[in-house]
Amino acid sequence: MEIRDLNLWYDETHALKGVNFDLYRSEILAFIGPSGCGKSTALKCLNRMHDDTRGVRIEGTIVMDDSDIYSARIDPPLHRRRFGWVAQKPNPFPSSIWENVAYGPRIHGLVRSRAEMKTHVEDCLRRAHLWDEVKDDLHKKNGTDLSGGQQQRLCIARALSTQPDVLLMDEPTGSIDPVATAKIEELLLSLRRDHSIVVVTHSMMEARRIADRVAYFHLGELLELGPTERLFTAAQNEKARAFILGKFG
Ligand code: ADP
């Protein structure tokens, strides 16, 4: 994806100011920076999540596989299906573990038979590193009965179930404990092979552990973007350097 000169206003609030970046295949790109600086707002532009929010105005271009995603030729629901979304707070459906994963493929007609669905659900749960923990409870337990970390991995399995190209994650480890966080981080590294992943994180250590590249947001501007180690050891931008050193934010 190529994001060029992206500006976004919430009514009078200018929340994104001339943001530019590319997203490559099979990479983890982390958005870091102080709260309220536009990280989530930028993430939601990629899958057109702002379409239904009143008062939002967007300028600039976002190109995905040579098409402008805001052009009239793009069907927004089809565009959104190319993305999986994972929120900070795990939000499984209040239905069985099976149903959490089977729902999306069923309504989008992605599988043709019960046998194919069985294979698909197992595959998604395996890829989310959850299968061994839930394989005997697929129909017995609800998604909401699982632990916080398991719920988040179930939400990742659900996101994978519609075969997205890109995973968008808004602080996916922000509300779970350190052991569960380590599992999610390991999982993200294994998913990178088949997906591009954009992850908003408050944890600079997390960004350093998992990201290939890091983007630093500051008051709506993307001030610096670069390979993770370079950003953490030799950021060019003074504010990015100060933030990384923990001087504010
Ligand atoms: P971050 O993810 O870096 O914490 P956000 O993208 O959530 O930042 O917010 C960027 C700015 O946009 C903030 O000033 C925030 O208050 C504002 N904002 C975010 N969402 C909305 C909204 N739905 N309506 C109005 N203002 C919003």
PDB file of C-alpha atoms in Angstrom, residues 15 34-39 219-220:
ATOM      1  CA  ALA A  15      -5.965  14.708  13.254  1.00  0.00           C
ATOM      2  CA  PRO A  34       2.232   9.675  22.467  1.00  0.00           C
ATOM      3  CA  SER A  35      -1.533   9.244  22.968  1.00  0.00           C
ATOM      4  CA  GLY A  36      -3.839  11.236  20.742  1.00  0.00           C
ATOM      5  CA  CYS A  37      -1.272  11.671  17.963  1.00  0.00           C
ATOM      6  CA  GLY A  38      -3.195   9.958  15.173  1.00  0.00           C
ATOM      7  CA  LYS A  39      -1.995   6.328  15.251  1.00  0.00           C
ATOM      8  CA  LEU A 219       0.481  15.566  16.934  1.00  0.00           C
ATOM      9  CA  GLY A 220      -0.954  14.137  13.723  1.00  0.00           C
TER      10      GLY A 220
END
